[in-house]
Short mmCIF file of C-alpha atoms and ligand atoms in Angstrom, two decimals:
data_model
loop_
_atom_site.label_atom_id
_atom_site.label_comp_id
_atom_site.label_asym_id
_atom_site.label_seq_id
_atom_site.Cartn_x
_atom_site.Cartn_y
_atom_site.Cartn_z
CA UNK A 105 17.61 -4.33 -23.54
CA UNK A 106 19.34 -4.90 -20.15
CA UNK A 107 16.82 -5.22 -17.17
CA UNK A 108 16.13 -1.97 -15.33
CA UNK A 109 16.38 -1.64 -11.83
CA UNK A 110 12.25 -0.97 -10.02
CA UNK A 111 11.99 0.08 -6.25
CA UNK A 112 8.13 -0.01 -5.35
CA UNK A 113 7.71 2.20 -2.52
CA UNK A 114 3.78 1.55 -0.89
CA UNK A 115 1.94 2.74 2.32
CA UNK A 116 -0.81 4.95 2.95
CA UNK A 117 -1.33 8.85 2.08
CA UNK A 118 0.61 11.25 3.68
CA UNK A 119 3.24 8.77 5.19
CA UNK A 120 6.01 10.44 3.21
CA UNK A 121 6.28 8.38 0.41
CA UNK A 122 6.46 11.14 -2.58
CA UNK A 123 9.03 12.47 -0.30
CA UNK A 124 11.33 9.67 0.00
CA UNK A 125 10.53 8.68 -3.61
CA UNK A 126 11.97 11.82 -5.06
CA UNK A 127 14.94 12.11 -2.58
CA UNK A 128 15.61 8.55 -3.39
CA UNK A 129 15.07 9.45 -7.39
CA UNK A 130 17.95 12.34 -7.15
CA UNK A 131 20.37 10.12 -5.01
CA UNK A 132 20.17 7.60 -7.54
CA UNK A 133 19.56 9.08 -10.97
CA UNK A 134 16.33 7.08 -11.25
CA UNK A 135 13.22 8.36 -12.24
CA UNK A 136 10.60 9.29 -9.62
CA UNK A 137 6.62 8.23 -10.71
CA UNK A 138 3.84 9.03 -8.73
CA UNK A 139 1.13 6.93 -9.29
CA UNK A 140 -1.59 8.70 -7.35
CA UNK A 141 -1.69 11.53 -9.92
CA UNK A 142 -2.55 8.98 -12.28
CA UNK A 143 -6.09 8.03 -9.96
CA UNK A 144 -6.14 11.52 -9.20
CA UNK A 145 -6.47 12.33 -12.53
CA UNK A 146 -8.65 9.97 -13.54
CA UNK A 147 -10.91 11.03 -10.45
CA UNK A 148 -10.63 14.81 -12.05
CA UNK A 149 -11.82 13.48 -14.81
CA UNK A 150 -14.93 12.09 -13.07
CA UNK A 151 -15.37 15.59 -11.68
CA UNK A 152 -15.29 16.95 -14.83
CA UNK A 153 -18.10 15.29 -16.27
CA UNK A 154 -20.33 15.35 -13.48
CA UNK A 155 -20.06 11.81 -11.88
CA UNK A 156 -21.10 11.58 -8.13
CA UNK A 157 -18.07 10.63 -5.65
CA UNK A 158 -20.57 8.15 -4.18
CA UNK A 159 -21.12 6.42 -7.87
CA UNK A 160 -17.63 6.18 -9.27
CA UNK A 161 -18.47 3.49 -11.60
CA UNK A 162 -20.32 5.77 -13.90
CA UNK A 163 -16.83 6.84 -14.82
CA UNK A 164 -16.68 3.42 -16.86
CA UNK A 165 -18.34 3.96 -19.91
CA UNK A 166 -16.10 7.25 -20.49
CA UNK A 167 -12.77 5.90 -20.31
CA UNK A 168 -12.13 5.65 -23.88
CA UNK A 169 -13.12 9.03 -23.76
CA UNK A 170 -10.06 9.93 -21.56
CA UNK A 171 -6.85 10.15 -23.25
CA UNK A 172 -4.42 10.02 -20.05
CA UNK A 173 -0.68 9.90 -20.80
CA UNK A 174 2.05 10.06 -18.40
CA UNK A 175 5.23 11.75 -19.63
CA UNK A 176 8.83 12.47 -18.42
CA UNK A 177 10.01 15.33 -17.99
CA UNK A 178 13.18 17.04 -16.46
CA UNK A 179 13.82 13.81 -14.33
CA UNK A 180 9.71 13.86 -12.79
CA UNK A 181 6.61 12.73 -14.65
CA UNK A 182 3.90 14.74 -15.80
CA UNK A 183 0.05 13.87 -16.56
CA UNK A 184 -1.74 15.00 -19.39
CA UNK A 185 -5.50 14.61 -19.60
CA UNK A 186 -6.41 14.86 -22.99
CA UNK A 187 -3.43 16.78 -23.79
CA UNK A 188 -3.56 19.38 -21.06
CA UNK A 189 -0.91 19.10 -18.56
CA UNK A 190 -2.45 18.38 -15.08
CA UNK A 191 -1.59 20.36 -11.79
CA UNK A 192 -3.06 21.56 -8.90
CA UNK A 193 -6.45 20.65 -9.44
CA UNK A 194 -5.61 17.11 -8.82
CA UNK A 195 -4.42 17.89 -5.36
CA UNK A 196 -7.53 19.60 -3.42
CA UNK A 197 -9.12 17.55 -0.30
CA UNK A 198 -12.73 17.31 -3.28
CA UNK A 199 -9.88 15.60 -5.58
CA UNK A 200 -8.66 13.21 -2.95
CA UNK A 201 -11.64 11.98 -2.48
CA UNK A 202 -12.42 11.21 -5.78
CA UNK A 203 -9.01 9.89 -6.36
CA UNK A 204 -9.97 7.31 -3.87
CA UNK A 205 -13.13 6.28 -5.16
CA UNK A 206 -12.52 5.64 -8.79
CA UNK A 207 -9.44 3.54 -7.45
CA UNK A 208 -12.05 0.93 -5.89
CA UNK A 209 -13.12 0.71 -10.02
CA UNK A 210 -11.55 -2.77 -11.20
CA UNK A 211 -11.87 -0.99 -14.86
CA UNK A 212 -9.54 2.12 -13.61
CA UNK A 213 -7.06 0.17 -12.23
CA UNK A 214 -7.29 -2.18 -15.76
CA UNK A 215 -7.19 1.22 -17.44
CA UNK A 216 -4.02 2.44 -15.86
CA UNK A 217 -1.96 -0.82 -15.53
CA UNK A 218 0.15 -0.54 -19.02
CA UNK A 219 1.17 2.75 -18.16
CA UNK A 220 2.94 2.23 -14.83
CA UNK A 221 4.83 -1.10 -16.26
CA UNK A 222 5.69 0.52 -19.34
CA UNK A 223 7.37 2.96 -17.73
CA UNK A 224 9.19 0.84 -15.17
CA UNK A 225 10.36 -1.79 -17.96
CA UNK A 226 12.22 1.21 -19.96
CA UNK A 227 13.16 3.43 -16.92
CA UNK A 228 15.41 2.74 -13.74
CA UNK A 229 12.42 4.17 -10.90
CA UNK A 230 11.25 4.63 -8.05
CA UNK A 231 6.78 4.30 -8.29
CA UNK A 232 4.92 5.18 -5.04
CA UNK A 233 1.41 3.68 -4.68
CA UNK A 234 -0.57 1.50 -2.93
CA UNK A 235 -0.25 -1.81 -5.00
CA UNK A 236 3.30 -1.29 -6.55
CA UNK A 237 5.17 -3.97 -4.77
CA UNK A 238 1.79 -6.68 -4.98
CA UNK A 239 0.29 -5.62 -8.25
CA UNK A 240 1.93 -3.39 -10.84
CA UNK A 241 5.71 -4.59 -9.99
CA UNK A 242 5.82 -8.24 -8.40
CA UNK A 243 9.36 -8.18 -9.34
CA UNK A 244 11.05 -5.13 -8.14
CA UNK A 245 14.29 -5.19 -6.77
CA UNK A 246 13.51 -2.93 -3.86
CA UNK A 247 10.16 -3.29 -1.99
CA UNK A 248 9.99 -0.27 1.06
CA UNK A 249 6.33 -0.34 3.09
CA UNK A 250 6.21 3.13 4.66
CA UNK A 251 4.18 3.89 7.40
CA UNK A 252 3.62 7.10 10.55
CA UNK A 253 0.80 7.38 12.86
CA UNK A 254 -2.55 8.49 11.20
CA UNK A 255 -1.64 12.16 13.73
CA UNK A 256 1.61 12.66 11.59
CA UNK A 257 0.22 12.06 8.67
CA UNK A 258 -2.38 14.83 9.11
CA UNK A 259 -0.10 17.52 10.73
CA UNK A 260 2.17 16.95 7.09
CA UNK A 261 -0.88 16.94 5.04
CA UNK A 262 -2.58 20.13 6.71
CA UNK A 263 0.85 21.78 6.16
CA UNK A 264 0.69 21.27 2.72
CA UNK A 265 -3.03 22.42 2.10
CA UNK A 266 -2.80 25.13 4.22
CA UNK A 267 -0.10 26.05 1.74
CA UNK A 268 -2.05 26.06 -0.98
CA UNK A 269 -4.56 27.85 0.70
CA UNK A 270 -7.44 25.49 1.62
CA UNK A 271 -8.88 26.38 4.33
CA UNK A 272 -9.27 23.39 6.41
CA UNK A 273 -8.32 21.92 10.17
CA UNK A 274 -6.58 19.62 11.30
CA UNK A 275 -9.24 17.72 12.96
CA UNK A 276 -11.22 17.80 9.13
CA UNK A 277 -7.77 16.63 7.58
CA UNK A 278 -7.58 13.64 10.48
CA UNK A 279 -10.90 12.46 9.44
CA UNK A 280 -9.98 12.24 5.78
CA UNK A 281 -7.05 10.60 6.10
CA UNK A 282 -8.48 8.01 8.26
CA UNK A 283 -11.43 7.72 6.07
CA UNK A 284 -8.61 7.05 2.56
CA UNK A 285 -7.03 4.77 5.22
CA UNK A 286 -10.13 2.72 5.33
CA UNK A 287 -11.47 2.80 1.76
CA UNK A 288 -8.01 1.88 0.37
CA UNK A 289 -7.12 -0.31 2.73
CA UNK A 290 -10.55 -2.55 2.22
CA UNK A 291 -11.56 -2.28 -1.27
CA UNK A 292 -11.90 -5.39 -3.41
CA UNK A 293 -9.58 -4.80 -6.06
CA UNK A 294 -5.39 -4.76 -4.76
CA UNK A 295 -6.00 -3.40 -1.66
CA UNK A 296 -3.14 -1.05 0.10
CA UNK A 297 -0.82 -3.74 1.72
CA UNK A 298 2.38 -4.51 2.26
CA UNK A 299 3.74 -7.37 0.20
CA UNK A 300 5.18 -9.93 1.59
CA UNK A 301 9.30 -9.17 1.14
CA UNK A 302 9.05 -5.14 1.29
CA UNK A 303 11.06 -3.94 4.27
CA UNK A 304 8.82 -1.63 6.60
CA UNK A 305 9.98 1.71 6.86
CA UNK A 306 7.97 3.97 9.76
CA UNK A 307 8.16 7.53 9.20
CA UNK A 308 7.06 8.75 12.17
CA UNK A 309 9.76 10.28 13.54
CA UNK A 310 12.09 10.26 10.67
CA UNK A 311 13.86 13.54 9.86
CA UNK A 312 14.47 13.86 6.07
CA UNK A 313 18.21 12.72 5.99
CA UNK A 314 17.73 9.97 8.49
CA UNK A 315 14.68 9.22 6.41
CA UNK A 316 16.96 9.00 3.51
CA UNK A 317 19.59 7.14 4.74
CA UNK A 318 17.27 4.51 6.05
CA UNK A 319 15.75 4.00 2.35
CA UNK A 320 19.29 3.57 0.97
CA UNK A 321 20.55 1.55 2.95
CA UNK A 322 17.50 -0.90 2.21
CA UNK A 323 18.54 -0.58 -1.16
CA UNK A 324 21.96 -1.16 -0.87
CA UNK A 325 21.24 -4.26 1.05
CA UNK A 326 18.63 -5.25 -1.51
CA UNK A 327 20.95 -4.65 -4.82
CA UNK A 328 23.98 -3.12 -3.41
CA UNK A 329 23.61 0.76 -5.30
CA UNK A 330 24.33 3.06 -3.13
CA UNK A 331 24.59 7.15 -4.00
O1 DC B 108 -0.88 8.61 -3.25
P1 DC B 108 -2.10 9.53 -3.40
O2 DC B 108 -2.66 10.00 -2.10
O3 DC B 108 -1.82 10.66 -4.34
O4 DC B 108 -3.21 8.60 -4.09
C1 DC B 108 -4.51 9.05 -4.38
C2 DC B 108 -5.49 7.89 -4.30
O5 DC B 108 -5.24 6.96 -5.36
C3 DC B 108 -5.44 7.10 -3.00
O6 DC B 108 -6.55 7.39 -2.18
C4 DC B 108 -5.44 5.65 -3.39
C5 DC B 108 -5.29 5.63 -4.87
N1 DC B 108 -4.08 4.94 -5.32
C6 DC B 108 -4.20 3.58 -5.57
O7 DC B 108 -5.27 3.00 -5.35
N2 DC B 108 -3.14 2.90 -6.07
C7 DC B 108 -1.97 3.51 -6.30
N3 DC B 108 -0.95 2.82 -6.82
C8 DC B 108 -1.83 4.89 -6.03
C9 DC B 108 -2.90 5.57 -5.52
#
Protein backbone atom coordinates (compact mmCIF):
# COMPACT_ATOMS: atom_id res chain seq x y z
CA UNK A 1 0.00 0.00 0.00
CA UNK A 2 1.60 3.36 -0.98
CA UNK A 3 2.14 5.75 2.09
CA UNK A 4 -0.69 8.23 2.67
CA UNK A 5 -0.19 11.69 3.04
CA UNK A 6 -1.14 12.96 7.31
CA UNK A 7 -1.35 16.80 8.13
CA UNK A 8 -1.74 17.05 12.07
CA UNK A 9 -3.29 20.25 12.72
CA UNK A 10 -2.98 21.05 16.94
CA UNK A 11 -3.73 24.15 19.18
CA UNK A 12 -6.19 24.88 21.68
CA UNK A 13 -10.21 24.94 21.51
CA UNK A 14 -11.83 27.37 19.61
CA UNK A 15 -8.66 28.58 17.65
CA UNK A 16 -10.22 27.53 14.37
CA UNK A 17 -8.82 24.37 13.85
CA UNK A 18 -12.10 22.23 12.75
CA UNK A 19 -12.43 25.12 10.50
CA UNK A 20 -9.28 25.07 8.69
CA UNK A 21 -9.27 21.24 8.92
CA UNK A 22 -12.36 20.85 6.83
CA UNK A 23 -11.57 23.75 4.37
CA UNK A 24 -8.22 22.19 4.03
CA UNK A 25 -10.07 18.50 3.69
CA UNK A 26 -12.29 19.88 0.55
CA UNK A 27 -9.27 21.74 -1.12
CA UNK A 28 -7.45 18.66 -1.06
CA UNK A 29 -9.73 15.66 -1.30
CA UNK A 30 -8.44 14.41 2.06
CA UNK A 31 -10.42 13.31 4.72
CA UNK A 32 -11.19 15.65 7.65
CA UNK A 33 -11.09 13.75 11.46
CA UNK A 34 -11.90 15.43 14.43
CA UNK A 35 -10.48 13.96 17.23
CA UNK A 36 -12.21 15.84 20.02
CA UNK A 37 -15.51 14.08 19.26
CA UNK A 38 -13.74 11.05 19.98
CA UNK A 39 -12.92 12.50 24.00
CA UNK A 40 -16.11 14.09 23.73
CA UNK A 41 -17.69 11.06 23.31
CA UNK A 42 -16.02 9.17 25.56
CA UNK A 43 -16.75 12.05 28.20
CA UNK A 44 -20.68 11.51 27.13
CA UNK A 45 -20.22 8.36 27.95
CA UNK A 46 -19.03 9.21 31.49
CA UNK A 47 -22.16 11.34 31.71
CA UNK A 48 -24.15 8.67 30.86
CA UNK A 49 -23.37 6.46 33.55
CA UNK A 50 -23.19 8.81 36.23
CA UNK A 51 -19.38 9.50 36.74
CA UNK A 52 -18.51 12.88 38.48
CA UNK A 53 -16.52 15.47 36.12
CA UNK A 54 -14.24 15.88 39.16
CA UNK A 55 -13.51 11.84 39.23
CA UNK A 56 -12.98 10.97 35.60
CA UNK A 57 -11.07 7.94 36.34
CA UNK A 58 -14.09 6.02 37.40
CA UNK A 59 -14.71 5.94 33.69
CA UNK A 60 -11.87 3.16 33.62
CA UNK A 61 -13.35 0.12 34.59
CA UNK A 62 -16.25 0.73 31.87
CA UNK A 63 -14.33 1.06 28.83
CA UNK A 64 -14.78 -2.32 27.58
CA UNK A 65 -18.17 -1.52 28.12
CA UNK A 66 -18.02 1.28 25.43
CA UNK A 67 -18.05 0.20 21.97
CA UNK A 68 -16.79 3.59 20.22
CA UNK A 69 -16.20 3.41 16.45
CA UNK A 70 -15.35 6.15 14.22
CA UNK A 71 -16.69 5.88 10.68
CA UNK A 72 -16.50 7.76 7.30
CA UNK A 73 -18.94 9.06 5.85
CA UNK A 74 -19.69 11.43 2.84
CA UNK A 75 -16.01 12.76 3.03
CA UNK A 76 -16.43 13.63 7.31
CA UNK A 77 -16.29 11.10 10.14
CA UNK A 78 -18.94 10.08 12.30
CA UNK A 79 -18.94 8.56 16.01
CA UNK A 80 -20.96 5.87 17.08
CA UNK A 81 -21.28 5.00 20.75
CA UNK A 82 -22.44 1.69 20.96
CA UNK A 83 -23.94 1.85 17.66
CA UNK A 84 -25.85 5.09 17.96
CA UNK A 85 -24.56 7.81 15.89
CA UNK A 86 -23.37 10.73 18.13
CA UNK A 87 -24.38 14.50 17.65
CA UNK A 88 -25.15 17.34 19.46
CA UNK A 89 -24.98 16.09 22.78
CA UNK A 90 -21.30 15.93 22.55
CA UNK A 91 -21.08 19.61 21.94
CA UNK A 92 -22.82 21.42 25.10
CA UNK A 93 -20.43 23.66 27.50
CA UNK A 94 -21.48 20.20 30.49
CA UNK A 95 -19.87 18.00 27.50
CA UNK A 96 -16.78 20.11 27.13
CA UNK A 97 -16.01 19.81 30.28
CA UNK A 98 -16.14 16.34 30.52
CA UNK A 99 -14.41 15.97 27.26
CA UNK A 100 -11.55 17.56 29.00
CA UNK A 101 -11.39 15.60 31.98
CA UNK A 102 -11.48 12.05 30.79
CA UNK A 103 -8.64 13.28 28.32
CA UNK A 104 -6.23 13.73 31.49
CA UNK A 105 -7.13 9.57 31.79
CA UNK A 106 -3.78 7.80 30.50
CA UNK A 107 -6.35 4.69 29.89
CA UNK A 108 -8.66 7.02 27.44
CA UNK A 109 -6.05 8.23 25.54
CA UNK A 110 -4.63 4.23 25.42
CA UNK A 111 -8.24 3.48 24.56
CA UNK A 112 -8.52 5.78 21.61
CA UNK A 113 -4.96 5.60 20.10
CA UNK A 114 -5.64 2.64 17.34
CA UNK A 115 -8.43 4.43 16.09
CA UNK A 116 -6.89 7.76 15.06
CA UNK A 117 -3.68 5.85 13.38
CA UNK A 118 -5.78 3.43 11.75
CA UNK A 119 -7.47 5.84 10.10
CA UNK A 120 -4.55 8.03 9.09
CA UNK A 121 -2.45 4.88 7.77
CA UNK A 122 -5.45 3.99 5.19
CA UNK A 123 -6.74 7.60 4.56
CA UNK A 124 -4.99 10.81 3.05
CA UNK A 125 -6.24 13.43 6.31
CA UNK A 126 -6.25 16.10 7.92
CA UNK A 127 -6.75 15.11 12.27
CA UNK A 128 -7.20 18.16 14.57
CA UNK A 129 -6.29 17.60 18.26
CA UNK A 130 -4.14 18.43 20.80
CA UNK A 131 -1.37 15.68 20.53
CA UNK A 132 -1.61 14.86 16.72
CA UNK A 133 1.68 16.18 15.58
CA UNK A 134 3.66 14.79 19.19
CA UNK A 135 1.65 11.70 19.90
CA UNK A 136 -0.78 10.02 17.52
CA UNK A 137 1.21 11.10 14.16
CA UNK A 138 5.09 11.74 14.83
CA UNK A 139 5.43 11.39 11.20
CA UNK A 140 3.06 13.55 9.38
CA UNK A 141 3.99 15.33 6.49
CA UNK A 142 2.33 18.56 7.49
CA UNK A 143 2.51 19.75 11.15
CA UNK A 144 0.27 23.40 11.50
CA UNK A 145 0.15 24.78 15.45
CA UNK A 146 -2.85 27.13 15.40
CA UNK A 147 -3.32 29.63 17.79
CA UNK A 148 -5.80 33.35 18.51
CA UNK A 149 -6.04 35.21 21.65
CA UNK A 150 -8.05 33.39 24.45
CA UNK A 151 -10.84 36.86 23.56
CA UNK A 152 -11.24 35.43 19.93
CA UNK A 153 -11.56 32.28 20.81
CA UNK A 154 -14.57 32.99 23.07
CA UNK A 155 -16.40 35.56 20.80
CA UNK A 156 -16.26 32.28 17.98
CA UNK A 157 -17.24 29.85 20.56
CA UNK A 158 -20.22 31.99 22.11
CA UNK A 159 -21.34 32.40 18.46
CA UNK A 160 -21.64 28.95 18.03
CA UNK A 161 -23.52 28.08 21.38
CA UNK A 162 -25.61 30.83 21.21
CA UNK A 163 -26.58 29.08 17.99
CA UNK A 164 -27.53 26.19 19.38
CA UNK A 165 -29.30 27.87 21.90
CA UNK A 166 -27.34 27.73 25.19
CA UNK A 167 -27.83 30.32 26.98
CA UNK A 168 -24.56 31.51 28.14
CA UNK A 169 -22.15 34.88 28.11
CA UNK A 170 -19.39 35.65 26.93
CA UNK A 171 -17.67 36.36 30.08
CA UNK A 172 -18.93 32.42 31.28
CA UNK A 173 -17.56 31.18 27.79
CA UNK A 174 -14.02 33.23 28.54
CA UNK A 175 -13.69 31.45 31.73
CA UNK A 176 -14.13 28.02 30.18
CA UNK A 177 -11.98 28.36 27.60
CA UNK A 178 -9.26 29.56 29.74
CA UNK A 179 -9.98 26.95 32.24
CA UNK A 180 -9.64 23.85 28.93
CA UNK A 181 -6.58 26.07 28.18
CA UNK A 182 -5.12 25.20 31.49
CA UNK A 183 -6.22 21.61 32.11
CA UNK A 184 -5.06 20.57 28.60
CA UNK A 185 -2.28 22.41 28.47
CA UNK A 186 -0.83 20.85 32.01
CA UNK A 187 -2.04 17.43 32.30
CA UNK A 188 0.40 14.55 32.64
CA UNK A 189 -0.34 12.51 29.81
CA UNK A 190 0.62 14.40 25.97
CA UNK A 191 -0.10 17.61 26.97
CA UNK A 192 -1.47 20.31 24.20
CA UNK A 193 1.88 21.54 22.60
CA UNK A 194 3.29 22.35 19.68
CA UNK A 195 5.80 19.86 18.35
CA UNK A 196 8.83 20.78 17.55
CA UNK A 197 8.70 21.16 13.35
CA UNK A 198 4.83 22.26 13.10
CA UNK A 199 4.68 25.72 11.54
CA UNK A 200 2.60 28.19 13.86
CA UNK A 201 -0.35 29.45 12.33
CA UNK A 202 -2.21 32.48 14.53
CA UNK A 203 -5.72 32.86 13.78
CA UNK A 204 -6.42 35.83 15.24
CA UNK A 205 -7.12 37.93 12.67
CA UNK A 206 -7.34 35.53 9.87
CA UNK A 207 -10.36 35.85 7.57
CA UNK A 208 -11.40 32.39 6.22
CA UNK A 209 -9.68 32.59 2.72
CA UNK A 210 -6.57 34.23 4.01
CA UNK A 211 -6.84 31.59 6.69
CA UNK A 212 -6.89 29.10 3.96
CA UNK A 213 -4.37 30.22 1.87
CA UNK A 214 -1.95 30.46 4.71
CA UNK A 215 -2.55 26.56 5.57
CA UNK A 216 -1.83 25.67 1.92
CA UNK A 217 0.76 27.25 1.34
CA UNK A 218 2.42 25.47 4.49
CA UNK A 219 1.54 22.48 2.80
CA UNK A 220 2.76 23.14 -0.40
CA UNK A 221 6.03 24.10 1.06
CA UNK A 222 5.96 21.00 3.26
CA UNK A 223 5.05 18.34 0.30
CA UNK A 224 4.42 20.52 -2.58
CA UNK A 225 0.21 19.62 -3.09
CA UNK A 226 -1.39 22.38 -3.68
CA UNK A 227 -5.46 22.61 -4.64
O1 LIG B 1 -11.08 19.85 20.11
P1 LIG B 1 -12.22 19.75 21.14
O2 LIG B 1 -12.47 21.03 21.87
O3 LIG B 1 -13.46 19.18 20.55
O4 LIG B 1 -11.67 18.69 22.22
C1 LIG B 1 -12.39 18.33 23.37
C2 LIG B 1 -11.43 17.97 24.49
O5 LIG B 1 -10.73 16.77 24.17
C3 LIG B 1 -10.37 19.03 24.79
O6 LIG B 1 -10.66 19.72 25.99
C4 LIG B 1 -9.07 18.30 24.91
C5 LIG B 1 -9.35 16.89 24.48
N1 LIG B 1 -8.57 16.48 23.31
C6 LIG B 1 -7.35 15.88 23.56
O7 LIG B 1 -6.93 15.78 24.72
N2 LIG B 1 -6.63 15.39 22.52
C7 LIG B 1 -7.07 15.50 21.27
N3 LIG B 1 -6.34 14.99 20.26
C8 LIG B 1 -8.31 16.12 20.99
C9 LIG B 1 -9.03 16.62 22.05
Amino acid sequence: MTKTINIAIDGPSGSGKSTLAKMLAASLGYVYIDTGALYRTVGLFAMQNGISAETPEDVVPLLDKLDLQMRLEDGGNAVYLNGAKVGAEIRTSEASVYASQVSKVPAVRAFLLDTQRSIAKQNNVIMDGRDIGTVILPDAQVKIYMSASPEQRAKRRLAELVAKGEDITFEQVLADIKWRDENDANRDIAPAKPAEDAVFLDNSDLTLDGLLQAALEIVSNAIGATA
